[in-house]
XYZ file of C-alpha atoms in Angstrom:
483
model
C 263.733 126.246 -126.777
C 260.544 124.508 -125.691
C 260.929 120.885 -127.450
C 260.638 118.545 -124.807
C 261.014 115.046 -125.349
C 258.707 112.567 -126.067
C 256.545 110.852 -123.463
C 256.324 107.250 -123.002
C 253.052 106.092 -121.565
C 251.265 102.743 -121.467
C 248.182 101.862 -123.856
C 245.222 101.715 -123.215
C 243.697 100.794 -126.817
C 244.296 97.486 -126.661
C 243.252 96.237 -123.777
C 245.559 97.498 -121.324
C 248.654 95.674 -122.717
C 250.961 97.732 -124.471
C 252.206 95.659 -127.813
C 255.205 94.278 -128.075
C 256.612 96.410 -131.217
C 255.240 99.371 -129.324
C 257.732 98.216 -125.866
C 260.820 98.062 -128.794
C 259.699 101.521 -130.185
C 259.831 102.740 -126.705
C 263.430 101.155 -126.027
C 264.655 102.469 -129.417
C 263.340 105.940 -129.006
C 264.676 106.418 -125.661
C 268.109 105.253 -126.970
C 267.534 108.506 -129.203
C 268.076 105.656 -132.100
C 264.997 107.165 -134.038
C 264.404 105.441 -137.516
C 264.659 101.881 -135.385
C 262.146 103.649 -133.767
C 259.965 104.925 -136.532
C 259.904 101.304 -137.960
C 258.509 99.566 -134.823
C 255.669 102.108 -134.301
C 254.551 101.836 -137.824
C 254.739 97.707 -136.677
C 252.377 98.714 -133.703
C 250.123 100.688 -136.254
C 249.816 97.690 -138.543
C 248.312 95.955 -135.763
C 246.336 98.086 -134.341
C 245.325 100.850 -136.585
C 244.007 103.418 -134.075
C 246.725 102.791 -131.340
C 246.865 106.111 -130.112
C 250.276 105.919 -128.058
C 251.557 104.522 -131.209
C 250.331 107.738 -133.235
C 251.864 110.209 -130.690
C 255.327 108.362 -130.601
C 255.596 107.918 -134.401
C 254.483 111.610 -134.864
C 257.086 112.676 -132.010
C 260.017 111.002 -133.915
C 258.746 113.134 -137.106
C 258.551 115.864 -135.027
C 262.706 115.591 -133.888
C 263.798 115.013 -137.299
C 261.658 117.862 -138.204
C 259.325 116.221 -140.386
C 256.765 118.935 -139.214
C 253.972 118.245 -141.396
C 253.801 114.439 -141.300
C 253.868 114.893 -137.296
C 251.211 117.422 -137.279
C 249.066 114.726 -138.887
C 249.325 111.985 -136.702
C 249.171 114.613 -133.429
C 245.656 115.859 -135.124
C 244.854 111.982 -135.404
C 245.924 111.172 -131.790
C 243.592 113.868 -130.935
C 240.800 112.841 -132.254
C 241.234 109.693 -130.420
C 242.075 111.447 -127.307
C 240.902 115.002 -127.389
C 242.704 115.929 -124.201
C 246.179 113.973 -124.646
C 248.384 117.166 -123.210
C 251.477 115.513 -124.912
C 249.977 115.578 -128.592
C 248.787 119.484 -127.664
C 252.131 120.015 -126.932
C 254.276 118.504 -129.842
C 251.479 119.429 -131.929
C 251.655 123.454 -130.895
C 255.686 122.722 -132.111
C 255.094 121.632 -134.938
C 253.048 124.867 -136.119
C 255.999 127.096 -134.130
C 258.333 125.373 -136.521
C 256.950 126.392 -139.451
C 256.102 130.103 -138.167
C 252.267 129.645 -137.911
C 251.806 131.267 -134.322
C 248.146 131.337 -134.052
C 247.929 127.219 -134.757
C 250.589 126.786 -132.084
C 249.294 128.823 -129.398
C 246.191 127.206 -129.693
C 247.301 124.128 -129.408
C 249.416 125.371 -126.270
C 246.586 127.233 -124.730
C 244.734 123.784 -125.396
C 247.280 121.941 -123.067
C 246.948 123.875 -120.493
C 243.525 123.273 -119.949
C 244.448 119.747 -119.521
C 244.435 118.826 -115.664
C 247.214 116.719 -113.781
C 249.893 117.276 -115.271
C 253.196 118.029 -113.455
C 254.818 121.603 -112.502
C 257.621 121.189 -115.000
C 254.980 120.008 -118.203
C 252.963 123.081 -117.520
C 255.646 125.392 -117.066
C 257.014 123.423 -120.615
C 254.048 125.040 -122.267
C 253.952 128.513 -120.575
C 257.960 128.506 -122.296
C 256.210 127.536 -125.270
C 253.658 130.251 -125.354
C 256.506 132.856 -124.719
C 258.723 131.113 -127.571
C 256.047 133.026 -129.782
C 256.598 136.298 -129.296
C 260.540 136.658 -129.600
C 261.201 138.606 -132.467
C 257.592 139.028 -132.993
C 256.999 142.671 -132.048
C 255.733 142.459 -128.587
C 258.440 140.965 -126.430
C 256.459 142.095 -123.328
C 253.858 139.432 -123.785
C 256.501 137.227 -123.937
C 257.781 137.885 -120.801
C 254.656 137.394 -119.158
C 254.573 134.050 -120.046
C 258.174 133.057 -119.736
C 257.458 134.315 -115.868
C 254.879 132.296 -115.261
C 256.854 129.308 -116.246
C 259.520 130.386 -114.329
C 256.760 130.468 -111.297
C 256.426 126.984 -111.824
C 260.031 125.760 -112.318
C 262.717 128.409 -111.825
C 265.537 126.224 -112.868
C 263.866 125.968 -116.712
C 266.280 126.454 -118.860
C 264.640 127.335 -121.743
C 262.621 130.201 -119.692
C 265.580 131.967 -118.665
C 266.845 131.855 -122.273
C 263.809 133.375 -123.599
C 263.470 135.565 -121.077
C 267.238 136.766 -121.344
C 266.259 137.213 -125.325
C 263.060 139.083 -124.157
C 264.734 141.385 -121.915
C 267.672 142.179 -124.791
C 264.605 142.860 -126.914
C 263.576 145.446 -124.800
C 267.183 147.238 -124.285
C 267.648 145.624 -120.935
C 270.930 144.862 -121.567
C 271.742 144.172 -117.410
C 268.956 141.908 -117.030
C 269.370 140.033 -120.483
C 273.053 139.472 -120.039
C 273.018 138.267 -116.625
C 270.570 135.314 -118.108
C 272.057 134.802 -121.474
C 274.364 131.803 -119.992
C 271.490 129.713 -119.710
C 271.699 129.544 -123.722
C 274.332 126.825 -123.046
C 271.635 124.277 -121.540
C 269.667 124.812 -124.256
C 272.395 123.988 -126.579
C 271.664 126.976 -128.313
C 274.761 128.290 -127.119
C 277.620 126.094 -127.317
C 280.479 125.895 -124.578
C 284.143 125.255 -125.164
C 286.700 123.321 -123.144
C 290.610 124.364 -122.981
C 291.553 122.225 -120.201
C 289.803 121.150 -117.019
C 291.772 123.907 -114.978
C 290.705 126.801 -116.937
C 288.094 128.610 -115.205
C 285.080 130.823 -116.860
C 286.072 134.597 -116.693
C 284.589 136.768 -113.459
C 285.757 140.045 -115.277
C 289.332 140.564 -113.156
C 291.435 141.935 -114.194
C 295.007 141.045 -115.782
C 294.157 137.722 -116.701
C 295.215 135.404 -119.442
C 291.813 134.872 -120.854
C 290.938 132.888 -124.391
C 287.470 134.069 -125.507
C 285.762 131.957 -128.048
C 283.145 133.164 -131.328
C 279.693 131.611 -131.134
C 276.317 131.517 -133.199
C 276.477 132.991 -136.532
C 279.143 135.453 -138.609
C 277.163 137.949 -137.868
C 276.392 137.615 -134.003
C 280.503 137.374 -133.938
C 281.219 140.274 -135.370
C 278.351 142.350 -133.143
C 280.359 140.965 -129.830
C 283.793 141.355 -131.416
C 283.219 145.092 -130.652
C 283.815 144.198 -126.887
C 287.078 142.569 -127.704
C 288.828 145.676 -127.272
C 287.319 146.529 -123.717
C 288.391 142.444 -122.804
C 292.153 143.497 -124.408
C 292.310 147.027 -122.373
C 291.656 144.667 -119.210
C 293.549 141.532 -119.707
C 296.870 140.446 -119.675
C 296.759 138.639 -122.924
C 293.934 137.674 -125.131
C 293.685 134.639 -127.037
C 290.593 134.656 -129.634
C 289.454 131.910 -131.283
C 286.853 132.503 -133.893
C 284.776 131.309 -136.821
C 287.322 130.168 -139.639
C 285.582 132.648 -142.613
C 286.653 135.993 -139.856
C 290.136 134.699 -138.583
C 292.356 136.813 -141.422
C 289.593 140.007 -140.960
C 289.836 140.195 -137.370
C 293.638 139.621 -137.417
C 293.743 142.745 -139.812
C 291.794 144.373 -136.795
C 293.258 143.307 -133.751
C 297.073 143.173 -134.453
C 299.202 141.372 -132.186
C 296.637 139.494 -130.704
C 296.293 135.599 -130.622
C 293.758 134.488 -133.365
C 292.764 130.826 -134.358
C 289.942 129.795 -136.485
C 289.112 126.892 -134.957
C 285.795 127.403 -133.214
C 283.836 124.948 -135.166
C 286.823 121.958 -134.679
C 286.182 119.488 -131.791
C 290.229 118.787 -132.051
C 291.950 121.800 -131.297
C 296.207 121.691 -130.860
C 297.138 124.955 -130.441
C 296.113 125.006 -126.864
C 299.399 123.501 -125.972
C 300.829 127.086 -127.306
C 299.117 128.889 -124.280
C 299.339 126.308 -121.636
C 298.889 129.884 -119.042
C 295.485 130.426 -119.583
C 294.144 131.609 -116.659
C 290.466 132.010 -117.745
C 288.087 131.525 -120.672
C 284.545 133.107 -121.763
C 282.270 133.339 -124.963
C 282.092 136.319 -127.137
C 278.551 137.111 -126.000
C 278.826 136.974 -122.312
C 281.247 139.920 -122.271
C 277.994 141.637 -122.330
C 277.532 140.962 -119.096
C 280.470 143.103 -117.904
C 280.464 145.859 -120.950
C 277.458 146.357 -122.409
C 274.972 146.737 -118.786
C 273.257 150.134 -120.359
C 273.376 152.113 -124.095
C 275.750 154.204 -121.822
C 278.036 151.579 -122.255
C 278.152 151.600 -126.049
C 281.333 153.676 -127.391
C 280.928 155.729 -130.238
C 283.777 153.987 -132.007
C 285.170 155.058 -135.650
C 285.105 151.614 -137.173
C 286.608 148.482 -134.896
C 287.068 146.044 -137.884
C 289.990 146.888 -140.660
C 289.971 145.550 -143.693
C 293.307 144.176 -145.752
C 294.696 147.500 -147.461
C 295.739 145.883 -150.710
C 292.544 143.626 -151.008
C 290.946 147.365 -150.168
C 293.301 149.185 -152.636
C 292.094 146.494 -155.282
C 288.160 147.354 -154.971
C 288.401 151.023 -154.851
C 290.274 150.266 -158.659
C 287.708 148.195 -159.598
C 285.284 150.618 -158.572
C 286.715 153.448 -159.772
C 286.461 151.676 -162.969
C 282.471 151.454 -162.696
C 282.850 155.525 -162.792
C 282.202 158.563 -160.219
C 278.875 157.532 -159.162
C 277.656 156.649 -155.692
C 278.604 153.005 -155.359
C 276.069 151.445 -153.139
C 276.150 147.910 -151.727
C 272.701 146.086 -151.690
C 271.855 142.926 -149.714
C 267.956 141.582 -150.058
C 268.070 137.955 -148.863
C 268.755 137.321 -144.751
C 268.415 134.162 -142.577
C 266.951 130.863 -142.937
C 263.171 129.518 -142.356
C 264.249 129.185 -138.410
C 265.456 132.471 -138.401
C 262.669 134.057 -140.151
C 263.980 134.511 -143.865
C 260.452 135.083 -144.943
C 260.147 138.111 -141.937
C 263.851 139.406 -142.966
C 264.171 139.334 -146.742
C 262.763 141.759 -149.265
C 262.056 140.647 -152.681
C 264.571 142.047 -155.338
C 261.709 143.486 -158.016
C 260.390 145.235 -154.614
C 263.972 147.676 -154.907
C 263.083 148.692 -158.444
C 262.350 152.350 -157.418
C 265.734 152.459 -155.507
C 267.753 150.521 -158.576
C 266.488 153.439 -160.729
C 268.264 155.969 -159.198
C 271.255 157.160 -160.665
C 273.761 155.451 -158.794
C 276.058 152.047 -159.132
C 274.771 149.310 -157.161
C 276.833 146.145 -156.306
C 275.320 143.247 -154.518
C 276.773 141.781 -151.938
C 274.294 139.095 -151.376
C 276.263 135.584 -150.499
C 272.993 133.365 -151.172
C 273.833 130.765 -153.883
C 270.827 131.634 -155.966
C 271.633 135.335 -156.015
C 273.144 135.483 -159.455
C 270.115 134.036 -161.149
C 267.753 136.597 -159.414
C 270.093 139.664 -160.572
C 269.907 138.093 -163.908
C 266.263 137.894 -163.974
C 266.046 141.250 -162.302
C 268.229 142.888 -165.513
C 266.305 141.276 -168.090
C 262.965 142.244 -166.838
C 264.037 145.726 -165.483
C 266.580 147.161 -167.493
C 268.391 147.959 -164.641
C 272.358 146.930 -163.892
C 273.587 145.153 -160.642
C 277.218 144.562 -160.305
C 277.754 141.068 -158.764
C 281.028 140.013 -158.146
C 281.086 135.847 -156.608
C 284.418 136.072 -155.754
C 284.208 138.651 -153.188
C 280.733 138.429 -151.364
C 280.427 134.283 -152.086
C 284.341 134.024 -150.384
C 284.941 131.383 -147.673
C 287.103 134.158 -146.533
C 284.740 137.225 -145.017
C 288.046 139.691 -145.213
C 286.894 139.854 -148.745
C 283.504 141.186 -148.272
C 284.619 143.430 -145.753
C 287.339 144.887 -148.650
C 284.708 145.558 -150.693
C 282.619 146.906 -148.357
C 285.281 149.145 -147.076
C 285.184 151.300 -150.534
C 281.559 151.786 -150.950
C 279.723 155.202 -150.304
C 276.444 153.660 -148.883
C 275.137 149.598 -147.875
C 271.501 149.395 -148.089
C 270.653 146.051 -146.671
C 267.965 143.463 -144.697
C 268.894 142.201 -141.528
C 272.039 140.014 -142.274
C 275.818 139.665 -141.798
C 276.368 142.773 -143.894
C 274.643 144.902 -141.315
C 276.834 143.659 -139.024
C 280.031 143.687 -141.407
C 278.861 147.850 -142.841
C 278.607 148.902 -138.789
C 282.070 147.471 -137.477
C 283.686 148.977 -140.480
C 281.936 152.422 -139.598
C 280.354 152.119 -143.087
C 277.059 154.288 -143.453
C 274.528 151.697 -143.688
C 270.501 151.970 -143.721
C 269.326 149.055 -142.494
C 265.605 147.662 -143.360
C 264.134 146.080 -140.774
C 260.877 144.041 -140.116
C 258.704 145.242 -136.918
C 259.430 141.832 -135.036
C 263.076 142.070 -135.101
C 265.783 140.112 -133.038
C 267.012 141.787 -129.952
C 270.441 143.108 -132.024
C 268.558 146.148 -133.398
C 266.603 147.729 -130.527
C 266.793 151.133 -130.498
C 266.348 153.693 -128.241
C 264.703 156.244 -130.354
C 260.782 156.382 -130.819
C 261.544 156.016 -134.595
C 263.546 153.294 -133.966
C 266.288 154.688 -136.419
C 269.532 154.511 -134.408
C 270.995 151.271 -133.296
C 273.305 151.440 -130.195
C 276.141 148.946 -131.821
C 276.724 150.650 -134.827
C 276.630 154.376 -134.750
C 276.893 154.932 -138.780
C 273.875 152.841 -138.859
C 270.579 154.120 -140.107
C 267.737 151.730 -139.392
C 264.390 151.749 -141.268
C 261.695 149.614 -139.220
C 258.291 148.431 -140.263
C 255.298 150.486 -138.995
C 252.994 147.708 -139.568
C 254.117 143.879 -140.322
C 255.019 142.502 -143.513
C 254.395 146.495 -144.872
C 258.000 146.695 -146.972
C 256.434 149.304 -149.518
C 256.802 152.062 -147.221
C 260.044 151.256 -145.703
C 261.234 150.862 -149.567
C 259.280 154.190 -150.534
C 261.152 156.363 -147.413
C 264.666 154.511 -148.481
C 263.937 155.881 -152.150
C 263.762 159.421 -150.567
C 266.394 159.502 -148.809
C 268.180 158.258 -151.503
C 267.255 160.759 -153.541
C 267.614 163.490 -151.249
C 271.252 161.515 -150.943
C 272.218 162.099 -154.603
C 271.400 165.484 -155.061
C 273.925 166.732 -152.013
């Protein structure tokens, strides 16, 4: 959240009149028709070099293709023309939040607020801003504090109440976080289906027709798939319609029920199949209703299945490999927007765990993943089973066979967490301090995560400090091997 959109103000460099490519910029831009854009304010730059309205708005339209670094140069340029231009400040502080540098950005946010006149909802814009920084950063209190104080200003701000929903998660306030995560659907981080004007969202009564629908990633889907069966023990019927890669592993779990992998499709047909739908809710928001305290988390033995022949078929394959522990690896997590750099754990940085006397198998999905095991061999001398077929499958029933028949997953904080816990797999999961709301724990040692109870979590002490967690893992895995 926290990207508002650009602000269209009159020059004052040249003379008071605002040029004439500048006016066409304007029209263009707020027509969201950006490069039509782009090419009149470079037209008003030609003419007037140091047109700072001109910098801002060519900067902004960087900014929302996310062209971060080009933008941040013509923000720092409108600045120097205008020190105290609260828009540049802003778009500026985004810029550096895009690209993960949080000390840049808050300064720049702190900056704008500094700036005097400016409306209610622009202030409370960069108090959202400022609490933007601290999700997943280790100290969701701080962010709270701010996302309050923009709330203060504008309680209706939809971006606040999403971060503050993911701040309160963050914190194992499951009530509190759940209540607000609905606002993720103004933010269009969230994204809402429609079955039919007539369909209502689900209150939580009871026998109901309801059609619940996957959102966010693979691994966000399987995490609220674990609530399916609570909506199935309450309901009627249960329609599901999920991400096309889980359709075939969730209807190995949840037999009888009605499963299309259409989520991602605007065009949906089947809908004329269940023409009774009395109701409809996303996956997540079931946490609303089942997941209010850790109470609420069952101890459950495993709520996905895999397919028992595609299962049968990797426990030959591994028997093949010999009688020791086969142990799934997965190094590589995320993207640059998720925090990849945060998540992931370089591969020559698990050479004291390769060395122990066990198989490993990756089941890392990243395309460059056979390369790096290559590399990782040669230089090593070590061996890392890597099968495409099954871990780089369009079809995540695959993985999950695989997975199914393995003693141990060691992993970062991807879909195979997710994947190892709903199968009830044991799985020690390495995680950075600032983590994403999915693994709080309750414990001081922050070992024990309440969605997955075979999972073993291993969290940063200090930030960016993976040696340790990797030296502790090595133990245990030694202490593992000798049982």
């Amino acid at each position: 959240g926290g990207e508002p959109p650009p602000f269209f103000i009159q020059s004052k460099n040249d003379g008071g009149m605002m040029s004439k490519a500048l006016q066409q910029g304007i029209a263009f831009h707020k027509q969201g028709r950006l490069e039509e854009a782009e090419r009149h304010y470079i037209e008003a730059l030609n003419e007037f070099f140091d047109n700072q309205e001109a910098l801002y708005l060519l900067g902004t339209v960087y900014f929302q293709q996310g062209r971060s670094g080009i933008a941040a140069q013509l923000f720092l340029r409108s600045l120097q023309l205008n020190p105290k231009h609260f828009e540049s400040l802003n778009n500026l502080g985004n810029c550096y939040k895009n690209v993960n540098k949080e000390a840049e950005a808050r300064s720049h946010f702190e900056r704008a607020l500094h700036v005097k006149g400016k409306s209610n909802q622009e202030y409370a814009d960069i108090w959202n801003n400022l609490s933007t920084l601290y999700i997943n950063a280790g100290n969701p209190k701080e962010g709270v504090r701010y996302a309050k104080k923009a709330l203060e200003l504008k309680p209706d701000h939809a971006d606040a109440n999403w971060n503050y929903a993911l701040l309160m998660l963050e914190q194992g306030q499951y009530a509190e976080g759940f209540d607000k995560y609905e606002w993720g659907f103004k933010t269009k981080n969230r994204l809402f289906r429609s079955y039919g004007n007539d369909v209502p969202v689900w209150d939580g009564s009871k026998e109901k027709i309801v059609v619940v629908w996957g959102e966010q990633g693979i691994g966000d889907e399987i995490l609220f798939a674990s609530m399916i069966p609570d909506l199935i023990r309450d309901s009627k019927q249960v329609i599901f319609e999920c991400h096309p890669r889980l359709v075939n592993l969730f209807k190995h779990s949840f037999p009888g029920l009605a499963i299309y992998g259409t989520r991602k499709d605007t065009y949906i047909n089947w809908v004329h199949n269940h023409s009774n739908m009395e109701a409809k809710i996303a996956i997540g928001d079931l946490g609303r209703y089942y997941r209010r305290q850790v109470a609420d988390f069952p101890k459950h033995e495993g709520y996905l299945k895999p397919n028992p022949d595609r299962a049968t078929h990797y426990k030959k394959k591994l028997a093949k490999l010999g009688n020791k522990l086969k142990i799934g690896i997965s190094w590589t997590g995320g993207y640059v927007k998720t925090r990849k750099d945060f998540r992931s754990i370089p591969l020559e940085m698990w050479e004291p765990i390769l060395r122990q006397d066990a198989d490993f198998i990756s089941l890392q999905y990243t395309p460059e993943a056979y390369n790096s095991i290559a590399d990782i061999e040669d230089r090593l001398d070590v061996k890392i089973h890597h099968w495409p077929s099954a871990v780089q499958n369009t079809d995540y029933a695959e993985a999950a066979a695989l997975v199914s028949e393995l003693d141990l997953i060691i992993t970062v904080n991807t879909s195979i967490h997710h994947l190892a816990g709903a199968l009830e797999k044991e799985c020690w999961t390495l995680t950075p301090k600032g983590k994403a709301w999915r693994y709080w724990s309750p414990d001081t040692d922050n070992s024990t995560i309440p969605w997955y109870p075979a999972c073993r979590q291993y969290q940063q002490e200090n930030s960016g400090d993976w040696a340790k967690v990797l030296s502790n893992v090595t133990k245990d895995l030694e202490a593992r091997l000798c049982v």
